[in-house]
Coordinates of N, CA and C in Angstrom, one line a residue:
T1 N 0.8 -1.2 0.0 CA 0.0 0.0 0.0 C 0.9 1.3 0.0
F2 N 2.2 1.1 -0.1 CA 3.0 2.3 -0.2 C 3.2 2.7 -1.6
V3 N 2.9 4.0 -1.9 CA 2.9 4.5 -3.2 C 3.7 5.8 -3.1
G4 N 4.6 6.0 -4.0 CA 5.4 7.3 -4.0 C 6.5 7.2 -5.0
K5 N 7.2 8.3 -5.1 CA 8.4 8.4 -5.9 C 9.5 9.0 -5.1
T6 N 10.7 8.5 -5.4 CA 11.9 9.1 -4.7 C 13.1 9.0 -5.6
F7 N 14.2 9.7 -5.3 CA 15.4 9.6 -6.0 C 16.5 9.2 -5.0
I8 N 17.2 8.2 -5.3 CA 18.3 7.7 -4.5 C 19.6 8.0 -5.1
D9 N 20.4 8.9 -4.5 CA 21.7 9.2 -5.0 C 22.7 8.1 -4.7
P10 N 23.2 7.4 -5.6 CA 24.1 6.2 -5.3 C 25.4 6.7 -4.8
N11 N 25.8 8.0 -5.0 CA 27.1 8.4 -4.4 C 27.0 8.7 -3.0
S12 N 25.8 9.0 -2.4 CA 25.7 9.4 -1.0 C 25.3 8.2 -0.1
I13 N 25.0 7.1 -0.6 CA 24.7 6.0 0.3 C 25.9 5.1 0.6
Q14 N 25.8 4.4 1.7 CA 26.8 3.5 2.2 C 26.6 2.1 1.4
D15 N 27.1 1.1 2.0 CA 27.0 -0.3 1.4 C 25.6 -0.9 1.7
T16 N 24.9 -0.3 2.7 CA 23.6 -0.9 3.1 C 22.5 0.3 3.0
L17 N 21.4 -0.1 2.5 CA 20.3 0.9 2.4 C 19.0 0.2 3.0
S18 N 18.5 0.8 4.1 CA 17.3 0.2 4.7 C 16.1 0.9 4.2
I19 N 15.2 0.0 3.6 CA 13.9 0.5 3.1 C 12.8 -0.3 3.7
S20 N 11.8 0.4 4.2 CA 10.6 -0.2 4.8 C 9.7 -0.7 3.7
M21 N 9.4 -1.9 3.7 CA 8.4 -2.4 2.7 C 7.0 -2.6 3.2
G22 N 6.8 -2.1 4.4 CA 5.5 -2.2 5.0 C 5.4 -3.3 6.0
R23 N 4.3 -3.5 6.6 CA 4.1 -4.5 7.7 C 4.0 -5.9 7.1
D24 N 4.6 -6.9 7.8 CA 4.5 -8.3 7.4 C 3.4 -8.9 8.3
K25 N 2.3 -9.3 7.6 CA 1.1 -9.8 8.4 C 1.3 -11.2 9.0
R26 N 2.4 -11.8 8.6 CA 2.7 -13.1 9.1 C 3.6 -13.1 10.4
I27 N 3.9 -11.9 10.8 CA 4.6 -11.7 12.1 C 3.7 -10.9 13.0
V28 N 3.3 -11.5 14.1 CA 2.3 -10.9 15.0 C 3.0 -10.4 16.3
V29 N 2.9 -9.1 16.6 CA 3.5 -8.6 17.8 C 2.4 -8.0 18.7
K30 N 2.4 -8.4 20.0 CA 1.4 -7.9 20.9 C 2.1 -7.4 22.1
R31 N 1.5 -6.3 22.7 CA 2.0 -5.7 23.9 C 0.8 -5.6 24.9
E32 N 0.9 -6.4 26.0 CA -0.2 -6.4 27.0 C 0.3 -6.0 28.3
K33 N -0.5 -5.3 29.0 CA -0.3 -4.9 30.4 C -0.6 -6.1 31.3
L34 N 0.3 -6.5 32.2 CA 0.1 -7.6 33.1 C -0.6 -7.1 34.4
K35 N -1.8 -7.4 34.6 CA -2.5 -6.8 35.7 C -2.1 -7.4 37.0
D36 N -1.6 -8.7 37.0 CA -1.1 -9.4 38.2 C 0.1 -8.7 38.8
F37 N 0.9 -8.0 38.0 CA 2.1 -7.4 38.5 C 2.0 -5.9 38.5
S38 N 0.9 -5.3 38.2 CA 0.7 -3.9 38.2 C -0.2 -3.5 39.4
S39 N 0.3 -2.5 40.1 CA -0.5 -2.1 41.3 C -0.2 -0.6 41.7
R40 N -1.0 -0.1 42.6 CA -0.8 1.3 43.2 C -0.9 1.1 44.7
K41 N 0.1 1.8 45.3 CA 0.1 1.8 46.8 C 0.4 3.2 47.3
L42 N -0.2 3.5 48.4 CA 0.0 4.8 49.0 C 0.8 4.6 50.3
I43 N 2.1 5.1 50.3 CA 3.0 5.0 51.4 C 3.4 6.3 51.9
G44 N 2.9 6.7 53.0 CA 3.2 8.0 53.6 C 2.7 9.2 52.7
T45 N 3.6 10.0 52.3 CA 3.3 11.1 51.4 C 3.5 10.8 49.9
N46 N 3.9 9.6 49.7 CA 4.2 9.2 48.3 C 3.3 8.1 47.8
Q47 N 3.1 8.1 46.5 CA 2.3 7.0 45.9 C 3.3 6.2 45.0
R48 N 3.1 4.9 45.0 CA 4.0 4.0 44.2 C 3.0 3.3 43.2
A49 N 3.4 3.3 42.0 CA 2.7 2.6 40.9 C 3.6 1.7 40.2
S50 N 3.3 0.4 40.2 CA 4.1 -0.6 39.5 C 3.4 -1.0 38.2
Y51 N 4.2 -1.2 37.2 CA 3.6 -1.6 35.9 C 4.5 -2.7 35.3
A52 N 3.8 -3.7 34.7 CA 4.5 -4.8 34.0 C 3.8 -5.0 32.7
Y53 N 4.6 -5.2 31.7 CA 4.1 -5.4 30.3 C 4.8 -6.7 29.7
E54 N 4.0 -7.4 28.9 CA 4.6 -8.5 28.2 C 4.5 -8.2 26.7
I55 N 5.6 -8.4 26.0 CA 5.6 -8.3 24.5 C 5.8 -9.7 24.0
S56 N 4.9 -10.1 23.1 CA 5.0 -11.4 22.5 C 5.2 -11.3 20.9
V57 N 6.1 -12.1 20.4 CA 6.3 -12.1 18.9 C 6.0 -13.5 18.4
R58 N 5.1 -13.6 17.5 CA 4.7 -14.9 16.9 C 5.1 -14.8 15.4
N59 N 5.8 -15.9 15.0 CA 6.3 -16.0 13.6 C 5.4 -17.1 13.0
T60 N 4.6 -16.7 12.0 CA 3.7 -17.7 11.3 C 4.3 -18.0 10.0
K61 N 5.5 -17.5 9.7 CA 6.2 -17.8 8.4 C 6.8 -19.1 8.4
A62 N 7.2 -19.6 7.2 CA 7.9 -20.9 7.1 C 9.4 -20.8 7.4
D63 N 9.9 -19.6 7.5 CA 11.3 -19.3 7.7 C 11.5 -18.7 9.0
A64 N 12.7 -18.9 9.6 CA 13.1 -18.2 10.8 C 13.3 -16.7 10.5
I65 N 13.0 -15.9 11.5 CA 13.2 -14.4 11.4 C 14.1 -13.9 12.4
R66 N 14.8 -12.8 12.1 CA 15.5 -12.0 13.1 C 14.8 -10.7 13.2
I67 N 14.4 -10.3 14.5 CA 13.6 -9.1 14.7 C 14.2 -8.3 15.8
R68 N 14.0 -7.0 15.7 CA 14.4 -6.1 16.7 C 13.2 -5.4 17.3
V69 N 12.9 -5.6 18.6 CA 11.8 -5.0 19.2 C 12.2 -3.9 20.1
E70 N 11.5 -2.8 20.1 CA 11.8 -1.6 20.9 C 10.6 -1.2 21.7
D71 N 10.9 -0.7 22.9 CA 9.9 -0.1 23.8 C 10.5 0.9 24.6
Q72 N 9.8 1.5 25.5 CA 10.4 2.6 26.3 C 9.8 2.6 27.7
I73 N 10.6 2.8 28.7 CA 10.2 3.1 30.0 C 10.2 4.6 30.2
P74 N 9.2 5.1 31.0 CA 9.2 6.5 31.2 C 10.5 7.1 31.9
V75 N 10.8 8.3 31.5 CA 12.0 9.0 32.0 C 11.5 10.2 32.7
S76 N 11.9 10.4 34.0 CA 11.4 11.5 34.7 C 12.3 12.8 34.5
Q77 N 11.7 13.9 34.3 CA 12.4 15.2 34.2 C 12.2 16.0 35.5
N78 N 11.5 15.4 36.5 CA 11.2 16.1 37.7 C 11.8 15.3 38.8
S79 N 12.5 16.0 39.7 CA 13.3 15.3 40.8 C 12.3 14.7 41.9
L80 N 11.1 15.1 41.9 CA 10.1 14.5 42.8 C 9.5 13.2 42.3
I81 N 9.7 13.0 41.1 CA 9.2 11.7 40.4 C 10.3 10.8 40.2
E82 N 10.3 9.6 40.7 CA 11.4 8.7 40.6 C 10.9 7.4 39.9
V83 N 11.6 7.0 38.8 CA 11.3 5.8 38.1 C 12.4 4.8 38.3
T84 N 12.0 3.6 38.7 CA 12.9 2.5 39.0 C 12.6 1.3 38.1
V85 N 13.6 0.9 37.4 CA 13.4 -0.3 36.5 C 13.6 -1.5 37.4
L86 N 12.6 -2.4 37.4 CA 12.6 -3.6 38.2 C 13.1 -4.8 37.4
E87 N 12.8 -4.9 36.1 CA 13.1 -6.0 35.2 C 13.1 -5.5 33.8
T88 N 14.1 -5.9 33.0 CA 14.2 -5.4 31.6 C 13.9 -6.6 30.7
G89 N 13.7 -7.8 31.1 CA 13.4 -8.9 30.3 C 14.6 -9.3 29.3
G90 N 15.8 -8.9 29.7 CA 16.9 -9.2 28.9 C 17.2 -8.2 27.8
A91 N 16.6 -7.1 27.9 CA 16.8 -6.0 26.9 C 18.0 -5.2 27.2
A92 N 18.5 -4.6 26.1 CA 19.6 -3.5 26.3 C 18.8 -2.3 26.8
Y93 N 19.2 -1.8 27.9 CA 18.4 -0.6 28.5 C 19.3 0.6 28.4
H94 N 18.8 1.7 27.8 CA 19.4 3.0 27.7 C 18.8 3.9 28.7
K95 N 19.5 4.2 29.8 CA 19.0 4.9 30.9 C 18.6 6.4 30.5
G96 N 19.4 7.0 29.6 CA 19.1 8.4 29.3 C 17.8 8.7 28.6
N97 N 17.3 7.8 27.8 CA 16.0 8.0 27.1 C 15.0 6.9 27.4
G98 N 15.4 5.9 28.3 CA 14.5 4.9 28.7 C 14.2 3.8 27.7
K99 N 15.0 3.8 26.6 CA 14.7 2.8 25.6 C 15.1 1.4 25.9
L100 N 14.3 0.5 25.5 CA 14.6 -1.0 25.7 C 14.7 -1.6 24.3
D101 N 15.8 -2.4 24.1 CA 16.0 -3.0 22.8 C 16.2 -4.5 22.9
W102 N 15.4 -5.3 22.2 CA 15.5 -6.7 22.2 C 15.9 -7.1 20.8
E103 N 16.9 -8.0 20.6 CA 17.2 -8.6 19.3 C 16.9 -10.1 19.5
M104 N 16.0 -10.6 18.7 CA 15.6 -12.0 18.9 C 15.5 -12.7 17.6
E105 N 15.8 -14.0 17.6 CA 15.6 -14.9 16.5 C 14.3 -15.8 16.8
V106 N 13.4 -15.8 15.9 CA 12.1 -16.5 16.2 C 12.0 -17.6 15.0
S107 N 12.0 -18.8 15.4 CA 11.8 -19.9 14.5 C 10.4 -20.0 13.9
P108 N 10.3 -20.7 12.8 CA 8.9 -20.8 12.2 C 7.9 -21.4 13.2
N109 N 6.7 -20.8 13.2 CA 5.6 -21.2 14.1 C 6.0 -21.2 15.6
E110 N 6.9 -20.2 16.0 CA 7.3 -20.1 17.4 C 6.8 -18.8 17.9
T111 N 6.5 -18.7 19.2 CA 6.2 -17.5 19.9 C 7.2 -17.2 21.0
K112 N 7.8 -16.0 21.0 CA 8.7 -15.6 22.0 C 8.1 -14.4 22.8
S113 N 8.3 -14.5 24.1 CA 7.7 -13.4 25.0 C 8.8 -12.8 25.9
V114 N 8.7 -11.5 26.1 CA 9.6 -10.9 27.1 C 8.7 -10.1 28.0
V115 N 9.1 -9.9 29.3 CA 8.4 -9.2 30.3 C 9.3 -8.1 30.9
Y116 N 8.8 -6.9 31.0 CA 9.6 -5.9 31.7 C 8.7 -5.2 32.7
R117 N 9.3 -4.7 33.8 CA 8.6 -4.1 34.9 C 9.3 -2.9 35.3
Y118 N 8.5 -1.9 35.8 CA 9.1 -0.7 36.4 C 8.1 -0.1 37.4
E119 N 8.7 0.8 38.3 CA 7.9 1.4 39.4 C 8.1 2.9 39.3
I120 N 7.0 3.6 39.6 CA 7.1 5.1 39.6 C 6.7 5.5 41.0
K121 N 7.5 6.3 41.7 CA 7.2 6.9 43.0 C 7.1 8.4 42.8
Y122 N 5.9 8.9 43.3 CA 5.7 10.3 43.1 C 4.8 10.8 44.3
P123 N 4.8 12.1 44.5 CA 4.0 12.7 45.6 C 2.5 12.4 45.4
K124 N 1.8 12.1 46.5 CA 0.4 11.7 46.3 C -0.5 12.9 45.8
D125 N -0.1 14.1 45.9 CA -0.9 15.2 45.5 C -0.6 15.5 44.0
K126 N 0.3 14.8 43.3 CA 0.5 15.0 41.9 C -0.2 14.0 41.0
T127 N -0.6 14.5 39.9 CA -1.2 13.6 38.9 C -0.3 13.5 37.7
I128 N 0.1 12.3 37.3 CA 1.0 12.1 36.2 C 0.2 11.6 35.0
A129 N 0.3 12.3 33.9 CA -0.5 12.0 32.7 C 0.3 10.9 31.9
G130 N -0.4 10.1 31.2 CA 0.2 9.2 30.3 C 0.7 7.9 30.9
L131 N 0.3 7.6 32.1 CA 0.8 6.3 32.7 C -0.1 5.1 32.3
E132 N -1.3 5.3 32.1 CA -2.2 4.2 31.8 C -2.4 4.0 30.3

């Protein structure tokens, strides 16, 4: 469904050129919030909120695939709000921007899952947008 025109200058590219060919419908990626590991607690003057997510990758193709999955943990710009990473699920974690990177090989008709968890501590009188 991608339609368009472009010009590629062969003098300015390296030895590799990445071009998106669209979504592959035979690779299914889901991200679900795990309610069993997510909670809110009021402790003194602070509120703690725990979040856990599971990302599953299912390969319905006849060939093995190599896929890179990215997600992000919130990064606080306010000293009163503290974000603690509890589990990265084996991802490469970049603390500066909160980015999580997984590189995985998925065999034909296989599903791989990763779980990551984090906790946010903030004053009870503050409301933080975008957490849910």
